[in-house]
Coordinates of C-alpha atoms and ligand atoms in Angstrom, one line a residue:
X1 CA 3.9 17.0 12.2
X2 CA 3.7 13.7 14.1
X3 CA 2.1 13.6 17.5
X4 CA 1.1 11.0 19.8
X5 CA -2.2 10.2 20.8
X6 CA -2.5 12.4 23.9
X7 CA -6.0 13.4 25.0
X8 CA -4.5 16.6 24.5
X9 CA -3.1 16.4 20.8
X10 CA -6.6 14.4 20.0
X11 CA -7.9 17.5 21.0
X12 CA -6.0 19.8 18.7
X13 CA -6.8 17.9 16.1
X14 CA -10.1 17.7 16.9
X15 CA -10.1 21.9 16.6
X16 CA -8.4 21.6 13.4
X17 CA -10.8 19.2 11.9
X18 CA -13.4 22.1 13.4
X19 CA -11.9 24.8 11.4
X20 CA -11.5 22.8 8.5
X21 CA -8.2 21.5 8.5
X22 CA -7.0 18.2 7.8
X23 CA -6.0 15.3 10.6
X24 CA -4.7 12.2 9.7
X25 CA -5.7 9.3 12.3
X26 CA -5.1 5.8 13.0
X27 CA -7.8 3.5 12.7
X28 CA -7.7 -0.2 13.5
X29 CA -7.8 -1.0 9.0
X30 CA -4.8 2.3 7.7
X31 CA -4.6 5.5 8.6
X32 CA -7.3 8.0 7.8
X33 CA -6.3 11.3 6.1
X34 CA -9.7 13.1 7.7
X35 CA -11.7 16.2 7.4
X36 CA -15.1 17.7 8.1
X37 CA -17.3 15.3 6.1
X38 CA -19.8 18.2 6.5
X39 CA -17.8 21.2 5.1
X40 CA -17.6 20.8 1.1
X41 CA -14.5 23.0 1.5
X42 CA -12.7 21.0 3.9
X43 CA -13.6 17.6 1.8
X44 CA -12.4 19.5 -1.2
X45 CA -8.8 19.8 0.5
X46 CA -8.6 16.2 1.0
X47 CA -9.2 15.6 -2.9
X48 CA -6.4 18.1 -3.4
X49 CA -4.3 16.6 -0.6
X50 CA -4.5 13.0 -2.6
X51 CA -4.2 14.1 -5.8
X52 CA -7.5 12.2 -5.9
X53 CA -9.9 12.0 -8.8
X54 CA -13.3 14.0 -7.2
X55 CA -15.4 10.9 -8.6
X56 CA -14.2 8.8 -6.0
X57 CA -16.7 9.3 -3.1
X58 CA -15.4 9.2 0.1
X59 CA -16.4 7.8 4.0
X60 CA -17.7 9.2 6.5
X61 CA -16.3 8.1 9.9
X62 CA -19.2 8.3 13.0
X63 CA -18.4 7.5 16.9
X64 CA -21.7 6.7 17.8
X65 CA -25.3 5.4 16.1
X66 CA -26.3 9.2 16.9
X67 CA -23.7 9.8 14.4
X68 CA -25.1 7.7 11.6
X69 CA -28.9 8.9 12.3
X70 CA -27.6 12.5 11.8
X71 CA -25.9 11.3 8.5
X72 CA -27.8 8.9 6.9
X73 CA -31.6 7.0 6.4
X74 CA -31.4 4.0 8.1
X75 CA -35.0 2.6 7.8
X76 CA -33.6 -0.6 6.2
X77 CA -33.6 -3.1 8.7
X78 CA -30.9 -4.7 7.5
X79 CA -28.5 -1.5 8.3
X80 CA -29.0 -1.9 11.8
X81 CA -28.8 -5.5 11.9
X82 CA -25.1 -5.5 10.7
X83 CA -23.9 -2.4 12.1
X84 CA -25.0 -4.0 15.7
X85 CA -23.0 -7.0 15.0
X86 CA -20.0 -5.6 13.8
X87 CA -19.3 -1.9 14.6
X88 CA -17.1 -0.7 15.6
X89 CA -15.0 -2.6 13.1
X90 CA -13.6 -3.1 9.5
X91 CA -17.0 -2.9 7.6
X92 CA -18.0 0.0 5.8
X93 CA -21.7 0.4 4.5
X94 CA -23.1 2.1 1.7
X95 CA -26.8 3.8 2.6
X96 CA -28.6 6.6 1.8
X97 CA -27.6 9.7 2.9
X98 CA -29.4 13.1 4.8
X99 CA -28.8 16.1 3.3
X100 CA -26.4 17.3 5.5
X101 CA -23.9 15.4 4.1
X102 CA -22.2 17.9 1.2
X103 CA -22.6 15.8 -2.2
X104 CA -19.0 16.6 -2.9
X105 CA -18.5 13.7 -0.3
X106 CA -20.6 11.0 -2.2
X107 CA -19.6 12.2 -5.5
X108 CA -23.0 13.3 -6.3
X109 CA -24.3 10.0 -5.3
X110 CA -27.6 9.9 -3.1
X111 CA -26.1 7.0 -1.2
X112 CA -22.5 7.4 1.0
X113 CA -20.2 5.5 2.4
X114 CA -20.0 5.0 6.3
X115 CA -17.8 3.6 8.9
X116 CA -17.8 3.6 12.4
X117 CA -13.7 2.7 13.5
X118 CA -12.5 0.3 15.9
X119 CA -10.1 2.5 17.5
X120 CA -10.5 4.6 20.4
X121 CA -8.0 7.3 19.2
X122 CA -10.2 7.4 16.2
X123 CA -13.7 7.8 18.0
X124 CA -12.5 10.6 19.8
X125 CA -11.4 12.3 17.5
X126 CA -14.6 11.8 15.8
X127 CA -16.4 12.9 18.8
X128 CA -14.7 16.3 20.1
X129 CA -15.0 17.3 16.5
X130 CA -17.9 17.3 14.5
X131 CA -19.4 13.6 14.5
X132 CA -18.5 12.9 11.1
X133 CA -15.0 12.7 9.5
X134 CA -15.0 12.0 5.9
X135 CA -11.3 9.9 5.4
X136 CA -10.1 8.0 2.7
X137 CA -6.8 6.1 3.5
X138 CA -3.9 8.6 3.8
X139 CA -1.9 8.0 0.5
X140 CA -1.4 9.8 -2.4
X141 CA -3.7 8.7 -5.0
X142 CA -3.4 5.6 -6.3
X143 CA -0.8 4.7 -3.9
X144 CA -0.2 1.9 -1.2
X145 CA -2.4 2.7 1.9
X146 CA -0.6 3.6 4.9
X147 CA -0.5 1.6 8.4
X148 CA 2.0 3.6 10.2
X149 CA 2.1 7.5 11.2
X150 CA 5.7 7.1 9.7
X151 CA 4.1 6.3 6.0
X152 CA 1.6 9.1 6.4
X153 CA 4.7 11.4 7.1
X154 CA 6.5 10.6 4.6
X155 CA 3.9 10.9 1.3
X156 CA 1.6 13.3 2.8
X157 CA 3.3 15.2 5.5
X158 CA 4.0 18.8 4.4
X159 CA -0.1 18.5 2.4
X160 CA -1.6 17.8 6.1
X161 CA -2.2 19.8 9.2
X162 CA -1.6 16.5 11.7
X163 CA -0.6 13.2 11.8
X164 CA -2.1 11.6 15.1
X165 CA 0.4 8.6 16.1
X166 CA -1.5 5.9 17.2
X167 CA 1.2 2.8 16.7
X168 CA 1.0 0.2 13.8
X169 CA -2.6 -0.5 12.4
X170 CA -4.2 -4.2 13.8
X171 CA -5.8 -5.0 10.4
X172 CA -3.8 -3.7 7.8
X173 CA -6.4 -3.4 5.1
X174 CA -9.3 -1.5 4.0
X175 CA -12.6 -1.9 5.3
X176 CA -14.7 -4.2 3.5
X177 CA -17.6 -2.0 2.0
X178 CA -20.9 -3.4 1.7
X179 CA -23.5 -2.1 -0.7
X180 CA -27.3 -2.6 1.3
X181 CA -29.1 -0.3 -1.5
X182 CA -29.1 -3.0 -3.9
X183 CA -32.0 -5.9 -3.3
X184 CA -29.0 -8.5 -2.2
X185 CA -26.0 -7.1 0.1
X186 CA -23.3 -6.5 -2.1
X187 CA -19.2 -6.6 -1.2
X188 CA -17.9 -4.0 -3.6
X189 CA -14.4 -4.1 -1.7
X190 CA -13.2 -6.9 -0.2
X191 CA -11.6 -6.0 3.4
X192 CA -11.2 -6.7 7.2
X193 CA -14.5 -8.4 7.2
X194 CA -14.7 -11.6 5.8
X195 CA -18.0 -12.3 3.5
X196 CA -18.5 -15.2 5.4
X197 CA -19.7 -13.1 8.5
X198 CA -21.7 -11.4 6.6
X199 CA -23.5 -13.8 5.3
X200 CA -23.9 -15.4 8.8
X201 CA -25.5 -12.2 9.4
X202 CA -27.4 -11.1 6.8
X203 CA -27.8 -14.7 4.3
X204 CA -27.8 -14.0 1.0
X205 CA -24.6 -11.5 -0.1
X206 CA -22.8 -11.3 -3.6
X207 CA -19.7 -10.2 -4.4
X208 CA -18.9 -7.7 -6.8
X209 CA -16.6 -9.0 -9.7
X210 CA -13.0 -7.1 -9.7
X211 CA -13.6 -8.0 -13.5
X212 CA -16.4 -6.0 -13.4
X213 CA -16.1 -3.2 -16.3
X214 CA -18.4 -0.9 -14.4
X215 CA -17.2 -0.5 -11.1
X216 CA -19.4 1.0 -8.8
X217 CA -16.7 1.0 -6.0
X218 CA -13.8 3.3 -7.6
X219 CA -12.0 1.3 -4.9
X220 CA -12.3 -1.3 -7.6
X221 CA -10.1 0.5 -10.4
X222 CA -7.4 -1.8 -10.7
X223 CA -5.0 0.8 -10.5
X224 CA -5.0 1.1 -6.7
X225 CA -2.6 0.1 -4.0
X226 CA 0.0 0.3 -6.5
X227 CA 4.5 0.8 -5.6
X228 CA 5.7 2.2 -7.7
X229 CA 8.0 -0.8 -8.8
X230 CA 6.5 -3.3 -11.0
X231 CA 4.8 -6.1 -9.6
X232 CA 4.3 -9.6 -10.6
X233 CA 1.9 -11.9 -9.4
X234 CA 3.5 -16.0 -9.2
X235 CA 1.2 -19.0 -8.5
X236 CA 3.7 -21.6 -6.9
X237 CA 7.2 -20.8 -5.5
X238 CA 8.3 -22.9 -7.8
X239 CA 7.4 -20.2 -10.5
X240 CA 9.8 -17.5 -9.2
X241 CA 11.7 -16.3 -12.4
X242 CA 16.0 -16.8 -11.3
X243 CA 16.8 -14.3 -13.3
X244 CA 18.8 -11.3 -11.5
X245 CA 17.9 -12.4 -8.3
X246 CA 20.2 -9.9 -7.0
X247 CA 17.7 -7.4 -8.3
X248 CA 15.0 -8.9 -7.2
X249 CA 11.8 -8.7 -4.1
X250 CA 10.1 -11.4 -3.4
X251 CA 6.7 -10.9 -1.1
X252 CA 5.6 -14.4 0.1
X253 CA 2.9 -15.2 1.9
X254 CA 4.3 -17.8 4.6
X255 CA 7.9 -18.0 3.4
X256 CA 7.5 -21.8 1.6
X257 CA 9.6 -22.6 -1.3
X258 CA 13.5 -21.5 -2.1
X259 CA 13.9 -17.9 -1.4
X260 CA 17.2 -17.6 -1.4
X261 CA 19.6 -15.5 -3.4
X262 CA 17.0 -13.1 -3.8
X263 CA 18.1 -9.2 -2.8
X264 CA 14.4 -8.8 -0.4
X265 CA 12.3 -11.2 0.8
X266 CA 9.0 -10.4 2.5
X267 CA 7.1 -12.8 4.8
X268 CA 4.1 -11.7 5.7
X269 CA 3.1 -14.8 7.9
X270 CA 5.5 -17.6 8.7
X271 CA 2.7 -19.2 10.6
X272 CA 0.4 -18.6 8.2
X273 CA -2.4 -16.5 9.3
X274 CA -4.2 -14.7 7.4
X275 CA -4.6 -11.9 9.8
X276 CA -1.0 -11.4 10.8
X277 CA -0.6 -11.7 6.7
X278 CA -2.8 -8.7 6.1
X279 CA -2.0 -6.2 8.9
X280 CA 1.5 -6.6 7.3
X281 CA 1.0 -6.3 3.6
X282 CA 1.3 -2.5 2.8
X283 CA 4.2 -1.9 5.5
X284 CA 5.9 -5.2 3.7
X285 CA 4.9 -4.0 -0.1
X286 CA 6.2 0.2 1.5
X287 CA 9.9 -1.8 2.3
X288 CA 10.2 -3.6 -1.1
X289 CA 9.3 -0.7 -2.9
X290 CA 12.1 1.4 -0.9
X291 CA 14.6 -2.0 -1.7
X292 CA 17.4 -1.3 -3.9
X293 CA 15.8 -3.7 -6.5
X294 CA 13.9 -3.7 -10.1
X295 CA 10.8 -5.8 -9.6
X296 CA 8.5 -7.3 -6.9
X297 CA 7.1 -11.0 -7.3
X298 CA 4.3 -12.1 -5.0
X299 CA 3.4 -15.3 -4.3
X300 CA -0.4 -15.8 -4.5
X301 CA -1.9 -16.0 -0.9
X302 CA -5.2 -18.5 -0.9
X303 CA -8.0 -16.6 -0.6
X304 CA -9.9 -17.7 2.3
X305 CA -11.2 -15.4 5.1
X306 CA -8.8 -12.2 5.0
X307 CA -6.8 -14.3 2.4
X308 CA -9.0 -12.7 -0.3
X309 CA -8.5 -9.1 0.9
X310 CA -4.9 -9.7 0.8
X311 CA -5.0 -11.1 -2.6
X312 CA -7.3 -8.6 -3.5
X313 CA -4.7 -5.8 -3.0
X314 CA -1.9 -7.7 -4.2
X315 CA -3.8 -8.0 -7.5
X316 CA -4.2 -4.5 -7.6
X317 CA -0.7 -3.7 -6.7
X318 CA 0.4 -5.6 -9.8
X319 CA -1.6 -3.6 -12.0
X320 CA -0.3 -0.4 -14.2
Ligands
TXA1 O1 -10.5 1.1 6.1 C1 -11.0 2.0 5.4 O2 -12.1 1.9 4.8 C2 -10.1 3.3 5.4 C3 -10.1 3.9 6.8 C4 -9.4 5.2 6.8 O3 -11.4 4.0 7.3 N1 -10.7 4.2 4.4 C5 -10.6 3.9 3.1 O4 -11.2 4.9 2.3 O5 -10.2 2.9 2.6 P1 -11.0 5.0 0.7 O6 -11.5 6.4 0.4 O7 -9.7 4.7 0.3 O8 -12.0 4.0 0.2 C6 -13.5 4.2 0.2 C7 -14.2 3.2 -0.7 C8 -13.8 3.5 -2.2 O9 -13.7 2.2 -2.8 C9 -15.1 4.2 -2.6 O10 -15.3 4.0 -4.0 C10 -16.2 3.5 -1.8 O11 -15.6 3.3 -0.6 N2 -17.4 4.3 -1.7 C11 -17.5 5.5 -1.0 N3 -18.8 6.0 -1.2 C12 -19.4 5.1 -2.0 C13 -20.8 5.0 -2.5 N4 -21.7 6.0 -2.2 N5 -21.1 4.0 -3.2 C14 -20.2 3.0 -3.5 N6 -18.9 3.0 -3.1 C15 -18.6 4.0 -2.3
MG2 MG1 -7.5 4.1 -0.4

């Protein structure tokens, strides 16, 4: 059932996240399908909610810096260095964790995953529940992350216990994580960060090949993000294959190049901005796989700034 964000209906779910149900939430990155991070059970009913594979640790969502003392070990300087900078916001940090937080969550990992959201609706609900909400984005496993209530209703609806309204999200994609447990910062998901801030911040960060053939990030299989129509990745608008055009989604990043004849065309900037580009990407890649057509081809986006989270999920989109 959808809602809107009343203080009220913030407050039901925040009882039903107490009692161990399931909430899904907007944040300002997708919507969050969210849970007790400190009840095993209720984290176990998000796995089944996803059809998620249990190796796939999880984040914990915080309001406050009370939160992530109660969660994590935070003697690293360098946690509180970024965290000041850029919470609440699109940056998720991997740490070591406190006991308190059920291993189920981290996958038997020592370290978790932890975010503190840049939404108000969000923080609340965080807050009047019990300070830590474990939430991975509110899709189906393996599926295209949702930045609507509507696409949380439709995949996941009758499999959760509220779906908090909170409007369109403002960044579109994933939080960038960043790994501070290895000696240099590491970005093992590109995301609403840029790696540029971060390395104004911190100096010195790598980032994790996608190529990688031990991902640390499960984020990094290839296989997420993905419609469920195949999807083709094109350099140039020039490449655009003419065959069946009638059949045929295109998903461009500022609209350049011939597009007509094609049955769907997606713009996802026309001025392009990167932003604009990403907080429209998964509602854009949601319509084309809906279109009455056979096969997606998206134009490469240049990956600068949120260019390369964009890209990032496009890449993984067009993998099977
Ligand atoms: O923007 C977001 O991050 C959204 C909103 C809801 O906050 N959440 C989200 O969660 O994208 P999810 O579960 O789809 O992605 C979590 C990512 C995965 O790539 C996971 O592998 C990684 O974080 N992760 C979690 N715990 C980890 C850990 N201990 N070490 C390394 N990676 C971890
Ligand atoms: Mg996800």
């Amino acid at each position: 059932m959808i809602v809107r964000n009343s203080e009220e209906n913030i407050r039901l779910g925040a009882d039903i996240i107490k009692r161990g149900g399931l909430v899904a939430f907007p944040t300002e990155t997708v919507y969050g399908l969210g849970g007790n991070s400190l009840d095993p059970l209720a984290v176990a009913k998000i796995f089944e909610a996803k059809e998620r594979p249990s190796f796939d640790p999880l984040i914990t969502h915080i309001a406050d810096f009370e939160g992530l003392e109660r969660v994590a070990l935070i003697e690293d300087r360098r946690i509180l260095k970024v965290a000041e900078k850029l919470w609440p916001g699109a940056l998720t940090i991997i740490v070591p964790k406190r006991d308190i937080i059920p291993s189920l969550v981290t996958s038997g990992l020592e370290t978790m995953a932890v975010r503190m959201p840049d939404h108000p609706t969000a923080r609340e609900l965080i807050r009047l529940s019990t300070g830590a909400v474990a939430a991975p984005s509110a899709n189906p496993f393996g599926y295209l992350s949702p930045t609507t209530a509507e696409h949380v209703e439709e995949s996941l609806g009758n499999r959760i216990d509220l779906v908090i309204d909170g409007g369109t999200c403002r960044v579109g994609v994933e939080s960038t994580v960043l790994d501070l447990t290895r000696d240099i910062p590491t970005v093992l998901r590109p995301g609403g960060i840029g790696v540029e801030t971060l390395r104004d911040i911190l100096g010195d960060v790598e980032v994790l090949d996608r190529t990688s053939l031990t991902p640390k990030a499960p984020g990094q299989l290839p296989m997420h993000y993905s419609p469920r129509k195949p999807l083709h990745i094109v350099d140039s608008p020039a490449d655009l294959p003419r065959i069946r055009p009638e059949r045929t989604g295109v998903l461009s990043f500022a609209g350049e190049g011939d597009l007509q004849g094609f049955a769907a065309v997606e713009v996802l900037s026309s001025r392009g901005d990167y932003l604009e580009a990403a907080s429209r990407l998964f509602a854009a890649l949601h319509r084309l796989d809906r279109a009455d057509i056979d096969v997606i081809y998206a134009q490469r986006v240049p990956a600068v700034g949120l260019g390369a989270a964009v890209m990032d999920r496009i890449y993984k989109a067009s993998e099977k």
